[in-house]
mmCIF file of C-alpha atoms and ligand atoms in Angstrom:
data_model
loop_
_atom_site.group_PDB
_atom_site.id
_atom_site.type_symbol
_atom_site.label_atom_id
_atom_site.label_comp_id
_atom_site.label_asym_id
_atom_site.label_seq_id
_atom_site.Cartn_x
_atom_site.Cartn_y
_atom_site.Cartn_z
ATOM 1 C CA UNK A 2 0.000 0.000 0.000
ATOM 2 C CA UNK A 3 1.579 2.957 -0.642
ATOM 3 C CA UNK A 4 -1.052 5.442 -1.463
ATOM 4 C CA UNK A 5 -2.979 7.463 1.124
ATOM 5 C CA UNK A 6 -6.147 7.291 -0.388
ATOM 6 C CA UNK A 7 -5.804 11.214 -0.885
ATOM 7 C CA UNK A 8 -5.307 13.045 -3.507
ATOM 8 C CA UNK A 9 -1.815 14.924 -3.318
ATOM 9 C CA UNK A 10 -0.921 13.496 0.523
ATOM 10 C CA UNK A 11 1.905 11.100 0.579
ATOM 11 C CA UNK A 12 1.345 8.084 2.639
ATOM 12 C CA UNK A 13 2.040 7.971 6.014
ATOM 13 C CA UNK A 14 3.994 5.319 5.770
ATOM 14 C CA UNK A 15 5.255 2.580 2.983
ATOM 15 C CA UNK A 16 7.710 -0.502 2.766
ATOM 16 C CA UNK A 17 10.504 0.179 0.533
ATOM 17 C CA UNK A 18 11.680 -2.907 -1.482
ATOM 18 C CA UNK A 19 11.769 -6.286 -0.875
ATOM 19 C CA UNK A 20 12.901 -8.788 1.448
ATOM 20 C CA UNK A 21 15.943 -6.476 2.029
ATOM 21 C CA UNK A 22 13.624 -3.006 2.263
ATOM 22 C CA UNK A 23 12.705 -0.865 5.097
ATOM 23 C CA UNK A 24 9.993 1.410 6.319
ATOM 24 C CA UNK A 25 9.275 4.616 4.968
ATOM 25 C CA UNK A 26 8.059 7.333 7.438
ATOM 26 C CA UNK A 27 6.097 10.572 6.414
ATOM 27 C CA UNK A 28 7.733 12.296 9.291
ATOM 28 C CA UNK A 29 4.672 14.084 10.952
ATOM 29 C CA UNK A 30 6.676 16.220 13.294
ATOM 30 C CA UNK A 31 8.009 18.329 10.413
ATOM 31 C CA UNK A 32 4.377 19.195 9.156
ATOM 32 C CA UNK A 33 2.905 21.045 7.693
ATOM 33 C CA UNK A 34 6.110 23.704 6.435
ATOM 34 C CA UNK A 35 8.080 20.074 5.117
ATOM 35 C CA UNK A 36 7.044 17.500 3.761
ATOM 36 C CA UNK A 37 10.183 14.936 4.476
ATOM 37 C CA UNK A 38 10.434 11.364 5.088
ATOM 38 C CA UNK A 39 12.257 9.135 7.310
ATOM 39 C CA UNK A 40 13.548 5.633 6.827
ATOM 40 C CA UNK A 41 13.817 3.096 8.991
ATOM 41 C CA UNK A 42 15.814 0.173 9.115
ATOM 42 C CA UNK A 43 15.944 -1.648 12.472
ATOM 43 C CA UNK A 44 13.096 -2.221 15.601
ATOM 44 C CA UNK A 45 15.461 0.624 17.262
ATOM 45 C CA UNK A 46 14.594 3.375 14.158
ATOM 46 C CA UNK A 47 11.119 2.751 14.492
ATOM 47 C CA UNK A 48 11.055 2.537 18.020
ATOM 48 C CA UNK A 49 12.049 6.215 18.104
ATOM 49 C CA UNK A 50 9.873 7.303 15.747
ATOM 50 C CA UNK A 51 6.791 5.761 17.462
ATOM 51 C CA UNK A 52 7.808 7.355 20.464
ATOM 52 C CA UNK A 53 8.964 10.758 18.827
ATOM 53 C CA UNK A 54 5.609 10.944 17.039
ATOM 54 C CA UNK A 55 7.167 10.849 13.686
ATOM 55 C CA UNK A 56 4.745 8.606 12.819
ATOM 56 C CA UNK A 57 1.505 8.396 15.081
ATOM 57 C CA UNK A 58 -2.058 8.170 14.952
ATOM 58 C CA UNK A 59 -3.224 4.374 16.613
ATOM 59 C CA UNK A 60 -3.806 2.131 13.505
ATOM 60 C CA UNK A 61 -0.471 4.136 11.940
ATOM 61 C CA UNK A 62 1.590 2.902 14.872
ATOM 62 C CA UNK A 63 0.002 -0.894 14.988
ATOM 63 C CA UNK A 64 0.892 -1.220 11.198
ATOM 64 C CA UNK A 65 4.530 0.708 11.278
ATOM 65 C CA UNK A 66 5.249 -1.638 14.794
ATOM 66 C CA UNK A 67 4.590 -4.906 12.844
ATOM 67 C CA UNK A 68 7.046 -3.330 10.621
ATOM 68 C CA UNK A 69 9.377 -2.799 12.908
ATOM 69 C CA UNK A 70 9.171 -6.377 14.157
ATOM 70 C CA UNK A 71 9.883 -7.807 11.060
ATOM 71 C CA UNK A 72 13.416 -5.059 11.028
ATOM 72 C CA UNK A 73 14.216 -5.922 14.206
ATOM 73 C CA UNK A 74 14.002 -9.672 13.330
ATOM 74 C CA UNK A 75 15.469 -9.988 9.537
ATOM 75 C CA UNK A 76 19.214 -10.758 10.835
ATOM 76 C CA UNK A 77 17.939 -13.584 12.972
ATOM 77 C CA UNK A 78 16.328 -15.738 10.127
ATOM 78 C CA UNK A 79 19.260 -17.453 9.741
ATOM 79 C CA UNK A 80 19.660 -18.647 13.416
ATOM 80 C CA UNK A 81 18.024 -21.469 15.050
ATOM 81 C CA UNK A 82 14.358 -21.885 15.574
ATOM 82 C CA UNK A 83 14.955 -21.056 19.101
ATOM 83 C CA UNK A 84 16.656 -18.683 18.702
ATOM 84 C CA UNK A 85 14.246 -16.819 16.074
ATOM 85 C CA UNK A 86 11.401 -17.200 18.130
ATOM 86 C CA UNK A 87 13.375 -15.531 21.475
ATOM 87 C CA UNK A 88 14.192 -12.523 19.179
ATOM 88 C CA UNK A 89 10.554 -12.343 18.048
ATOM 89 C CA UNK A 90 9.211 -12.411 21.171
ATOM 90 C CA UNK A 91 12.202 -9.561 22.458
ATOM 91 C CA UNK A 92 11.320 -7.443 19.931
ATOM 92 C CA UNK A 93 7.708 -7.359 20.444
ATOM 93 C CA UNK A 94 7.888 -6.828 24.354
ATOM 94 C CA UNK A 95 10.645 -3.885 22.869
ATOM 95 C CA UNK A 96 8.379 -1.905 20.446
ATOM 96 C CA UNK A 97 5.101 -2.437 22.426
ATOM 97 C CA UNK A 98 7.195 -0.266 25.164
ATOM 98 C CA UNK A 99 7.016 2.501 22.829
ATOM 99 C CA UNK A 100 3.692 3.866 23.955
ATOM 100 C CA UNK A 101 1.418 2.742 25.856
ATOM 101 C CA UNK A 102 -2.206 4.224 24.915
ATOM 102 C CA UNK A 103 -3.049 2.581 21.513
ATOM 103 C CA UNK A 104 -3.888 -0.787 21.838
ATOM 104 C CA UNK A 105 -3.073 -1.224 18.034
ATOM 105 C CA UNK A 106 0.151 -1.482 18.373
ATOM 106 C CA UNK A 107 0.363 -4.719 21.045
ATOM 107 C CA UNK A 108 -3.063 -5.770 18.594
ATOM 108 C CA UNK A 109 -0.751 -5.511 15.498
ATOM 109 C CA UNK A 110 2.471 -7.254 17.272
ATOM 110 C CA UNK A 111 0.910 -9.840 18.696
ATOM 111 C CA UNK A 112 -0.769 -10.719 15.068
ATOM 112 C CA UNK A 113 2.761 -10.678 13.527
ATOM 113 C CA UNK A 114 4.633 -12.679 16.232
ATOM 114 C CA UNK A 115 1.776 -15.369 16.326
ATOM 115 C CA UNK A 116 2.578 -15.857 12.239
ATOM 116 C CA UNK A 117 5.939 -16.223 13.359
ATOM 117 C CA UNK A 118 5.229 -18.771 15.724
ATOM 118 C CA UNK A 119 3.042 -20.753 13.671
ATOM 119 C CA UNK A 120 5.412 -20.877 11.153
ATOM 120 C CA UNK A 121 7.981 -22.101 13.006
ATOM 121 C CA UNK A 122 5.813 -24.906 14.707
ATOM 122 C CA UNK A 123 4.734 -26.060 11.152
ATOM 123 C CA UNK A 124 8.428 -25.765 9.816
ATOM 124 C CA UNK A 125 10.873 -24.649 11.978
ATOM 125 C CA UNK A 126 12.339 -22.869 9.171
ATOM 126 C CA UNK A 127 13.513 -18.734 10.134
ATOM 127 C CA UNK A 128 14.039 -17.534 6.987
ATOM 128 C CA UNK A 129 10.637 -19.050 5.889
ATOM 129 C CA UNK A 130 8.879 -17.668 9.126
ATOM 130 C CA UNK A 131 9.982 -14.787 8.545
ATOM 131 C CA UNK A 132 9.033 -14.066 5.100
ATOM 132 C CA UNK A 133 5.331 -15.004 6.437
ATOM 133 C CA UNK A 134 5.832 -12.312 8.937
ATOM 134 C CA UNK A 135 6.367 -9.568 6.375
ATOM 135 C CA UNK A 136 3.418 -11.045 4.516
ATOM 136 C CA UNK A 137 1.855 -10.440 7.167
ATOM 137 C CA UNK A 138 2.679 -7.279 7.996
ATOM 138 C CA UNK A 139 1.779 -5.366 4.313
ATOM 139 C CA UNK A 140 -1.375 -7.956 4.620
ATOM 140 C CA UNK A 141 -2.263 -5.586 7.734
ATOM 141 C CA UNK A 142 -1.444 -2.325 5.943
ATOM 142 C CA UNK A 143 -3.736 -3.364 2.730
ATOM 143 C CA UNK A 144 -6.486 -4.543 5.138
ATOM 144 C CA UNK A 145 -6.251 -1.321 7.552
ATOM 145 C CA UNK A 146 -6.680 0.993 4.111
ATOM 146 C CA UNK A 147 -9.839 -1.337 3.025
ATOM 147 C CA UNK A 148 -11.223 -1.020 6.518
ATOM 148 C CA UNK A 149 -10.630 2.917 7.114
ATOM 149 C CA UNK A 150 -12.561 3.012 3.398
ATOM 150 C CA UNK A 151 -15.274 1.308 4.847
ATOM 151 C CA UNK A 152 -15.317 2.934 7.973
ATOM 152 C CA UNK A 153 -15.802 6.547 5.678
ATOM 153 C CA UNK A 154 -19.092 4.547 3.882
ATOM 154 C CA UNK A 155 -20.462 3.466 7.280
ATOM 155 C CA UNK A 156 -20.350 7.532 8.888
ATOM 156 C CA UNK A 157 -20.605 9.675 5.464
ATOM 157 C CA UNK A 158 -24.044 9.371 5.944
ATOM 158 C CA UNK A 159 -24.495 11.433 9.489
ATOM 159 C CA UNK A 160 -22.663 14.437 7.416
ATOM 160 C CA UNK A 161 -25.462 16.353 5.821
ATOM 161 C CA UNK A 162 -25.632 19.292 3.159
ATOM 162 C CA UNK A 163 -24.915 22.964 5.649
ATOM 163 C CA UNK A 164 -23.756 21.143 8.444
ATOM 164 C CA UNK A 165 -20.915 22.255 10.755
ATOM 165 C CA UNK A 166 -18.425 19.044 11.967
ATOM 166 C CA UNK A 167 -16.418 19.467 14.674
ATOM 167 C CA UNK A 168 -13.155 17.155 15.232
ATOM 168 C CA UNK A 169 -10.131 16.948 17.747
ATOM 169 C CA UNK A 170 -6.705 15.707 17.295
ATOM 170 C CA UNK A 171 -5.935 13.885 13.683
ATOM 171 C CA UNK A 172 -7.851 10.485 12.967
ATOM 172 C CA UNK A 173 -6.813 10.918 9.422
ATOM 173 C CA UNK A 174 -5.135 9.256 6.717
ATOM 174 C CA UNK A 175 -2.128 10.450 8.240
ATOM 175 C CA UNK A 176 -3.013 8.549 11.423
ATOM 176 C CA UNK A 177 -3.728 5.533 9.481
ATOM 177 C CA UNK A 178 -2.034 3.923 6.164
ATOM 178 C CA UNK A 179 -5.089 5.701 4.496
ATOM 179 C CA UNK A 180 -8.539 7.742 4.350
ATOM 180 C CA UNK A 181 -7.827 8.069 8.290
ATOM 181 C CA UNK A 182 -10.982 7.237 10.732
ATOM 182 C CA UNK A 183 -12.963 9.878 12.114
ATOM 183 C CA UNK A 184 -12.174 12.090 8.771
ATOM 184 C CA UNK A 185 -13.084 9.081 6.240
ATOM 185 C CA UNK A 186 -16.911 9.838 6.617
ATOM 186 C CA UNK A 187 -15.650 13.821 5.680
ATOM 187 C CA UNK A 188 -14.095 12.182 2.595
ATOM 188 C CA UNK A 189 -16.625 10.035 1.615
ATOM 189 C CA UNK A 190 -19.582 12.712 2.069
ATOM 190 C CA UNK A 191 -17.541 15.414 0.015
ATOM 191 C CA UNK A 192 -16.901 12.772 -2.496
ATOM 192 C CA UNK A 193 -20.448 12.588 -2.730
ATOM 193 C CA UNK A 194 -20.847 15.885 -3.247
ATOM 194 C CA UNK A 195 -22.299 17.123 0.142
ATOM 195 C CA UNK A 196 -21.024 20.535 1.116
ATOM 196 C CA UNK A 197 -20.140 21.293 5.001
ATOM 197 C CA UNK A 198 -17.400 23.022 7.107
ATOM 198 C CA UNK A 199 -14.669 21.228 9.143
ATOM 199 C CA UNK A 200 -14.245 22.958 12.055
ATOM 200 C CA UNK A 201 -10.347 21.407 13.670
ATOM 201 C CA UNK A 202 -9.669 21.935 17.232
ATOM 202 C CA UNK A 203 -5.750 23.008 16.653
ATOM 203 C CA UNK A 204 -4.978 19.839 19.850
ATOM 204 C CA UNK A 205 -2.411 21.694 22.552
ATOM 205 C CA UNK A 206 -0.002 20.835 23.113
ATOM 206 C CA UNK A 207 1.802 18.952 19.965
ATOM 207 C CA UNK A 208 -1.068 20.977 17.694
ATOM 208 C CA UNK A 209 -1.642 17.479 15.793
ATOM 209 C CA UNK A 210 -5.208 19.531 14.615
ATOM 210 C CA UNK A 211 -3.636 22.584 13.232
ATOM 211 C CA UNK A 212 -0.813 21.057 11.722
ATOM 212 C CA UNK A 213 -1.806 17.473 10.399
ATOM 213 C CA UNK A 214 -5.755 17.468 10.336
ATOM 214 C CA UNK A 215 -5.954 21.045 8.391
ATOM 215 C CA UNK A 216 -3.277 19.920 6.336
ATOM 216 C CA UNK A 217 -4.541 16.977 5.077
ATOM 217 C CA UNK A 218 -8.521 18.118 4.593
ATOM 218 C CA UNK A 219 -6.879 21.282 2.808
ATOM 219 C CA UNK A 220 -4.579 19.245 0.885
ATOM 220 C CA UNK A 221 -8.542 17.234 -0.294
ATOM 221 C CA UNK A 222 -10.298 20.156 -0.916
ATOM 222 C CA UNK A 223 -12.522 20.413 2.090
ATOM 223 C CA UNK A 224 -14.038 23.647 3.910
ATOM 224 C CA UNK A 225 -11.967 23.569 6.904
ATOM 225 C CA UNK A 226 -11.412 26.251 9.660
ATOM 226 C CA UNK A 227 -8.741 25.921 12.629
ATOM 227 C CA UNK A 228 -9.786 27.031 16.271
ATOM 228 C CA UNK A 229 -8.250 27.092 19.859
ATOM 229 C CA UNK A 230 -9.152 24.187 21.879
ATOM 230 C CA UNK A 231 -11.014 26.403 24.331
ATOM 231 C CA UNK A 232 -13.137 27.652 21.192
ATOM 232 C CA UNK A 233 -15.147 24.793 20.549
ATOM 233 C CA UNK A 234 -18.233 25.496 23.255
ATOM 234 C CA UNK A 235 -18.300 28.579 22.397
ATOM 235 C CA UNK A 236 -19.021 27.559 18.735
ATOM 236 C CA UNK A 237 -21.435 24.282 19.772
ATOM 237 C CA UNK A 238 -23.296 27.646 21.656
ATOM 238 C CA UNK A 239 -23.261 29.886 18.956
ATOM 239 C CA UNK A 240 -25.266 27.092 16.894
ATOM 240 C CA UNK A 241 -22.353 26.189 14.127
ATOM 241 C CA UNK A 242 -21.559 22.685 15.235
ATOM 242 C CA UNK A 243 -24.327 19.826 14.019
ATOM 243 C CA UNK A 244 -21.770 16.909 14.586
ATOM 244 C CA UNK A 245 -18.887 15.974 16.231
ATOM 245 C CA UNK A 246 -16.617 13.191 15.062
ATOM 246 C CA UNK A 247 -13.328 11.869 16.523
ATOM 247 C CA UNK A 248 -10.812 8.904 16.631
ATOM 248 C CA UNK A 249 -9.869 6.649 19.247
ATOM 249 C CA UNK A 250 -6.774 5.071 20.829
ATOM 250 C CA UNK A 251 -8.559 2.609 23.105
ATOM 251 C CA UNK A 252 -12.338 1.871 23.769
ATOM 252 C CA UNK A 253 -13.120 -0.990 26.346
ATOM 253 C CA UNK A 254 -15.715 -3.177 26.766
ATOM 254 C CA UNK A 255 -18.146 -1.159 28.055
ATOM 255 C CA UNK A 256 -17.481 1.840 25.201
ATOM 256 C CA UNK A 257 -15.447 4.095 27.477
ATOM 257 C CA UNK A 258 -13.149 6.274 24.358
ATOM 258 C CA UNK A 259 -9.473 7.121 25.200
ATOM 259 C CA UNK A 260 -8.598 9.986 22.796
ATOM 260 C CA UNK A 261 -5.995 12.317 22.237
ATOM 261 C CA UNK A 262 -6.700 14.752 25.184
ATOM 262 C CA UNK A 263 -9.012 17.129 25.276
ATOM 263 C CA UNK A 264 -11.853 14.947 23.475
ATOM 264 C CA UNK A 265 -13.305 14.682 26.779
ATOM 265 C CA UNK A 266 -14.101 18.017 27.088
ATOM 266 C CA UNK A 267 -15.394 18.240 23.390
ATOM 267 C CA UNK A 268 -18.012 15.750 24.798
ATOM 268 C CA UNK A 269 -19.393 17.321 28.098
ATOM 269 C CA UNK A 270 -19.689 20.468 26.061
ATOM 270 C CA UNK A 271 -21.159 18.174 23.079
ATOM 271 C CA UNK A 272 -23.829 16.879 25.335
ATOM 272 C CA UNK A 273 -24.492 20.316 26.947
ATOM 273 C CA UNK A 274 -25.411 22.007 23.960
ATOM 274 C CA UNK A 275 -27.262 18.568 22.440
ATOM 275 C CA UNK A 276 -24.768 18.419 19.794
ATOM 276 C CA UNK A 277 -24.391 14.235 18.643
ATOM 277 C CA UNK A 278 -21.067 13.017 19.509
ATOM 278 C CA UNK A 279 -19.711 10.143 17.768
ATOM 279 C CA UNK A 280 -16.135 8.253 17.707
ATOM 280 C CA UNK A 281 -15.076 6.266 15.152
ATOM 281 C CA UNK A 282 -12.504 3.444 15.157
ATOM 282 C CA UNK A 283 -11.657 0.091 13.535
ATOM 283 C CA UNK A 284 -12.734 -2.751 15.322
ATOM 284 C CA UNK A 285 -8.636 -3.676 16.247
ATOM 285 C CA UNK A 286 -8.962 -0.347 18.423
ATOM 286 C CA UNK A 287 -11.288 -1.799 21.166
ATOM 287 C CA UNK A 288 -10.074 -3.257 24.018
ATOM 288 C CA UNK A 289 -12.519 -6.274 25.086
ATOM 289 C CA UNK A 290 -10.154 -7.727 27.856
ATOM 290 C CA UNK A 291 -10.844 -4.637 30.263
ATOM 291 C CA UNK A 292 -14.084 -4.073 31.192
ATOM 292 C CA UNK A 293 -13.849 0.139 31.214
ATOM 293 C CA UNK A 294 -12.039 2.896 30.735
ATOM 294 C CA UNK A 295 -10.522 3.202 34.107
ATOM 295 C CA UNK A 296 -7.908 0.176 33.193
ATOM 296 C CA UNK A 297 -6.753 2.339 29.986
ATOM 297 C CA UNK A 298 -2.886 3.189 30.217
ATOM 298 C CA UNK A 299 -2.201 6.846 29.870
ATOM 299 C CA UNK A 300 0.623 7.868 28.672
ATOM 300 C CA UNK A 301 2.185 11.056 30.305
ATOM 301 C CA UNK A 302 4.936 12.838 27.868
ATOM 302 C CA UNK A 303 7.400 15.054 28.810
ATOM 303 C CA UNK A 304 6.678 18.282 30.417
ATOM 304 C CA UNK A 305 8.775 20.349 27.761
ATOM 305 C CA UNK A 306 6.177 19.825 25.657
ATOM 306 C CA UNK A 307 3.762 22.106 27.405
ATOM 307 C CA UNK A 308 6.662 23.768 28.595
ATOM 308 C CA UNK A 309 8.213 25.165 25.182
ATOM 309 C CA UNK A 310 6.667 23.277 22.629
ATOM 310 C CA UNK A 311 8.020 24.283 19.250
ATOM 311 C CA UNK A 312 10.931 25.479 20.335
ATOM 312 C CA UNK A 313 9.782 28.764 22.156
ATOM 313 C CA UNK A 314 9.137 28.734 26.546
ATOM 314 C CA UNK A 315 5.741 30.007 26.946
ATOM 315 C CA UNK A 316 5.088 28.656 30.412
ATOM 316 C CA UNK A 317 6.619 31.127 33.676
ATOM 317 C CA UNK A 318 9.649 29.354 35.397
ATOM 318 C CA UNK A 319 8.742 27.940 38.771
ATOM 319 C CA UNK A 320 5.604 26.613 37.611
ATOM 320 C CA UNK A 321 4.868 22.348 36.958
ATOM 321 C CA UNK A 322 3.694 21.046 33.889
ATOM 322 C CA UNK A 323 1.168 18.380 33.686
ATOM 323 C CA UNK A 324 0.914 16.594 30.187
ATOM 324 C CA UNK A 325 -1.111 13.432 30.164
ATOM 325 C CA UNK A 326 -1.685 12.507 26.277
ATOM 326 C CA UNK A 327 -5.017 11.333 26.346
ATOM 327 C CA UNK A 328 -8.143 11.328 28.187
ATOM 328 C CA UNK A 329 -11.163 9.058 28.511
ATOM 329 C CA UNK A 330 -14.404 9.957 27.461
ATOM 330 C CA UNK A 331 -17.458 8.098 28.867
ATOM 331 C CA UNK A 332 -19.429 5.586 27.021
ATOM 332 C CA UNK A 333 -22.911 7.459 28.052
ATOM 333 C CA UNK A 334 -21.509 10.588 26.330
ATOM 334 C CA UNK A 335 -21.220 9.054 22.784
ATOM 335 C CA UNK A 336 -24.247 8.526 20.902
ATOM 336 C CA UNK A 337 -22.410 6.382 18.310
ATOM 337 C CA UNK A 338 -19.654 4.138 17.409
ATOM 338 C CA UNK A 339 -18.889 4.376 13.755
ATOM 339 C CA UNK A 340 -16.825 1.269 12.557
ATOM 340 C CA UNK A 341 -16.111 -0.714 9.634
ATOM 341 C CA UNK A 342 -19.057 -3.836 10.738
ATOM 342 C CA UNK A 343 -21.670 -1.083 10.747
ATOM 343 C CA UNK A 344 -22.620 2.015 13.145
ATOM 344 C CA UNK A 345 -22.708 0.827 16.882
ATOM 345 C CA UNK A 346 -25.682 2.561 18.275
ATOM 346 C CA UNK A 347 -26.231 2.762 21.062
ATOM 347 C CA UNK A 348 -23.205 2.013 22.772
ATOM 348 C CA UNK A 349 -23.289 -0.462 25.152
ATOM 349 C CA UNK A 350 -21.872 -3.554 26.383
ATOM 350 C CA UNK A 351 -23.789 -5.915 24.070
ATOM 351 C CA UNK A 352 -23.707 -3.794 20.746
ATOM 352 C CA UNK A 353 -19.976 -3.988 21.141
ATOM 353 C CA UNK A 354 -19.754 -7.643 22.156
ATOM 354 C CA UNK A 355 -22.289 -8.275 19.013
ATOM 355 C CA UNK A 356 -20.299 -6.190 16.293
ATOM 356 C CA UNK A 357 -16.547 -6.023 17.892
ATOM 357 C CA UNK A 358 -16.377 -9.742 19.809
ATOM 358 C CA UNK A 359 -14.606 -11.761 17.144
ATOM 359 C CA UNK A 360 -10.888 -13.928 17.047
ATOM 360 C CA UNK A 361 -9.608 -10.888 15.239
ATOM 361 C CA UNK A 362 -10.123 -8.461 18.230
ATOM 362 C CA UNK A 363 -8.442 -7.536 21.690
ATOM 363 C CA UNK A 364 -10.267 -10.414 23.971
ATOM 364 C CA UNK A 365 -9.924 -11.168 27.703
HETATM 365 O O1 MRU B 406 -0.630 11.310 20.217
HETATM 366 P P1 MRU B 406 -1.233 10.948 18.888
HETATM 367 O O2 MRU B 406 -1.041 11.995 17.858
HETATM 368 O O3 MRU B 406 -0.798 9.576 18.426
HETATM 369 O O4 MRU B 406 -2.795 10.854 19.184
HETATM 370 C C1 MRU B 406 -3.633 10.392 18.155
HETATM 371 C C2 MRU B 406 -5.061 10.385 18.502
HETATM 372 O O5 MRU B 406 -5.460 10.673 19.616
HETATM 373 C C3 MRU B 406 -6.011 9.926 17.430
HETATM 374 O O6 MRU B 406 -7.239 10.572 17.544
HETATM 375 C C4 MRU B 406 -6.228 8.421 17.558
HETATM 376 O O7 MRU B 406 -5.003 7.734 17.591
HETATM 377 C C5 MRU B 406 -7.048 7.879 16.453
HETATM 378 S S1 MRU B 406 -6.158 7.813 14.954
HETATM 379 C C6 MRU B 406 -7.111 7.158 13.743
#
């Protein structure tokens, strides 16, 4: 796959050659004034870029990870069985360490390392195990472009002609290998010719809204206007904001959302001013081993990036930071889950367990 399903955006991310290659990054912390790329050619490469949010965005990460297992296992296929499989299972623990939020990436890892393991207890052949592994891996990064598609022809129906759509954060194609999550239904409905405004909350600290989301709906063509974080009730009061629609890292069993932060607060004020509020995600992003949102890991980043993010100190000395990543937004506070089996509404535990319970999922 190496095509972002957009018109003029490069792809977030691409495998470069064959059995030798290595991973192509879009790196996302140089948008939107370059447009450069970064290549990675060991578990160690892509490690950092995970963490460094060169490449981010949950089903981004799961896909670029199972990448990054197949780097950071290449110069083992011609060891022992043994010895493969120990390296496998290294490098997984490794690159799941990189953060700990999106449950993609231990979804996507796991998927990879249990080819690898199957194809060693059929042959006990590396080399041969590992070529099923890579398989695997562009297998995921086809399948997660056909199900983002879908995901865009399940919700382009909830965007009608006038309205205003209100998203957080970027659950794009550049969070994805293509068409993205919460902005495929955007896509699709434009593609069909329905004319609305994007209104993109510009995401303090790292600004993944102003810089990645407005790039990439400019970049299609869309109607799209950046605001403050702290602007969006004030436009749901004003009347401008119909729908709300926004990705997710993890949802548990019970529909509990963790989301870049800040989509939490887009919700309460959602619900106060009866505007719908809907998340959607691929079907790999829920979480079905923990029963809600109060188990969801939440990554804290560095202080320096509230601190003097892009370079410049904006916060008086003396004063503590706090930077946790994401938040969790409450089940009750979503009126819909929009993924690529069909629209989960309403969301509760048995709609989930009915659409999302499957081998292919995260199960207890
Ligand atoms: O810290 P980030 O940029 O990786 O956070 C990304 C988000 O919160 C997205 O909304 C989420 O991963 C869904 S991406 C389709």
């Amino acid at each position: 796959m190496t095509d972002s399903g957009i018109p003029g955006l490069p792809p977030t991310l691409r495998w470069k050659g064959g059995a030798q290659g290595l991973l192509v990054l879009l790196d996302q912390t140089r948008l939107p004034t370059a447009v450069v790329f970064r290549e990675c050619g060991s578990a160690e490469a892509v490690h950092a870029a995970i963490r460094e949010l060169c490449v981010r965005g949950a089903p981004a990460i799961g896909v670029a990870a199972a990448y990054g297992l197949c780097l950071g296992t290449r110069s083992h296929s011609g060891s022992s069985a043994g010895e493969f499989i120990e390296q496998v299972r290294k490098t997984c623990a490794f690159l799941e360490s990189a953060r700990p939020t999106a449950v993609n990436l231990s979804w996507a890892l796991r998927r990879v390392c249990r080819r690898g393991e199957a194809a060693i207890s059929a042959e006990a052949d590396p080399q041969r195990a590992w070529e099923l592994m890579l398989a695997e891996a562009h297998r995921m990064a086809e399948e997660d472009a056909a199900v983002c598609r879908r995901i865009g022809e399940v919700g382009a129906p909830l965007i009608r002609d006038g309205m205003g759509v209100l998203t957080h954060c970027n659950a794009g194609a550049l969070a994805t290998v293509a068409h993205g999550t919460a902005l495929s239904p955007m896509y699709e409905a434009h593609r069909q010719g329905r004319r609305f405004r994007v209104f993109v909350d510009e995401t303090r600290p790292l600004l993944q809204g102003a810089r990645l989301t407005a790039f990439e709906l400019s970049a299609a063509g869309l109607d799209v206007t950046v605001l403050c974080d702290g602007a969006a009730a004030t436009l749901m009061a004003a009347g401008r904001v119909q729908l709300v629609v926004v990705g997710a890292d993890r949802i548990a069993a019970n529909g509990d959302t963790a989301n870049k932060v800040g989509t939490y607060g887009v919700a309460i004020a959602a619900r106060h001013h009866g505007v719908p509020f809907y998340v959607a995600a691929p079907r790999s992003t829920f979480d079905l081993s923990i029963p809600d949102g109060a188990q969801i890991p939440i990554e804290e980043r560095s202080a320096d990036e509230v601190r003097c993010g892009f370079g410049r100190t904006t916060v008086a000395g003396g004063a503590a930071c706090y930077n946790p990543a994401f938040d969790v937004t409450p089940a009750g506070m979503i009126r819909g889950i929009i993924t690529e089996s069909g629209l989960l509404e309403p969301v509760s535990v048995e709609n989930i367990r009915q659409i999302v319970g499957c081998g292919s999922c995260n199960e207890g």
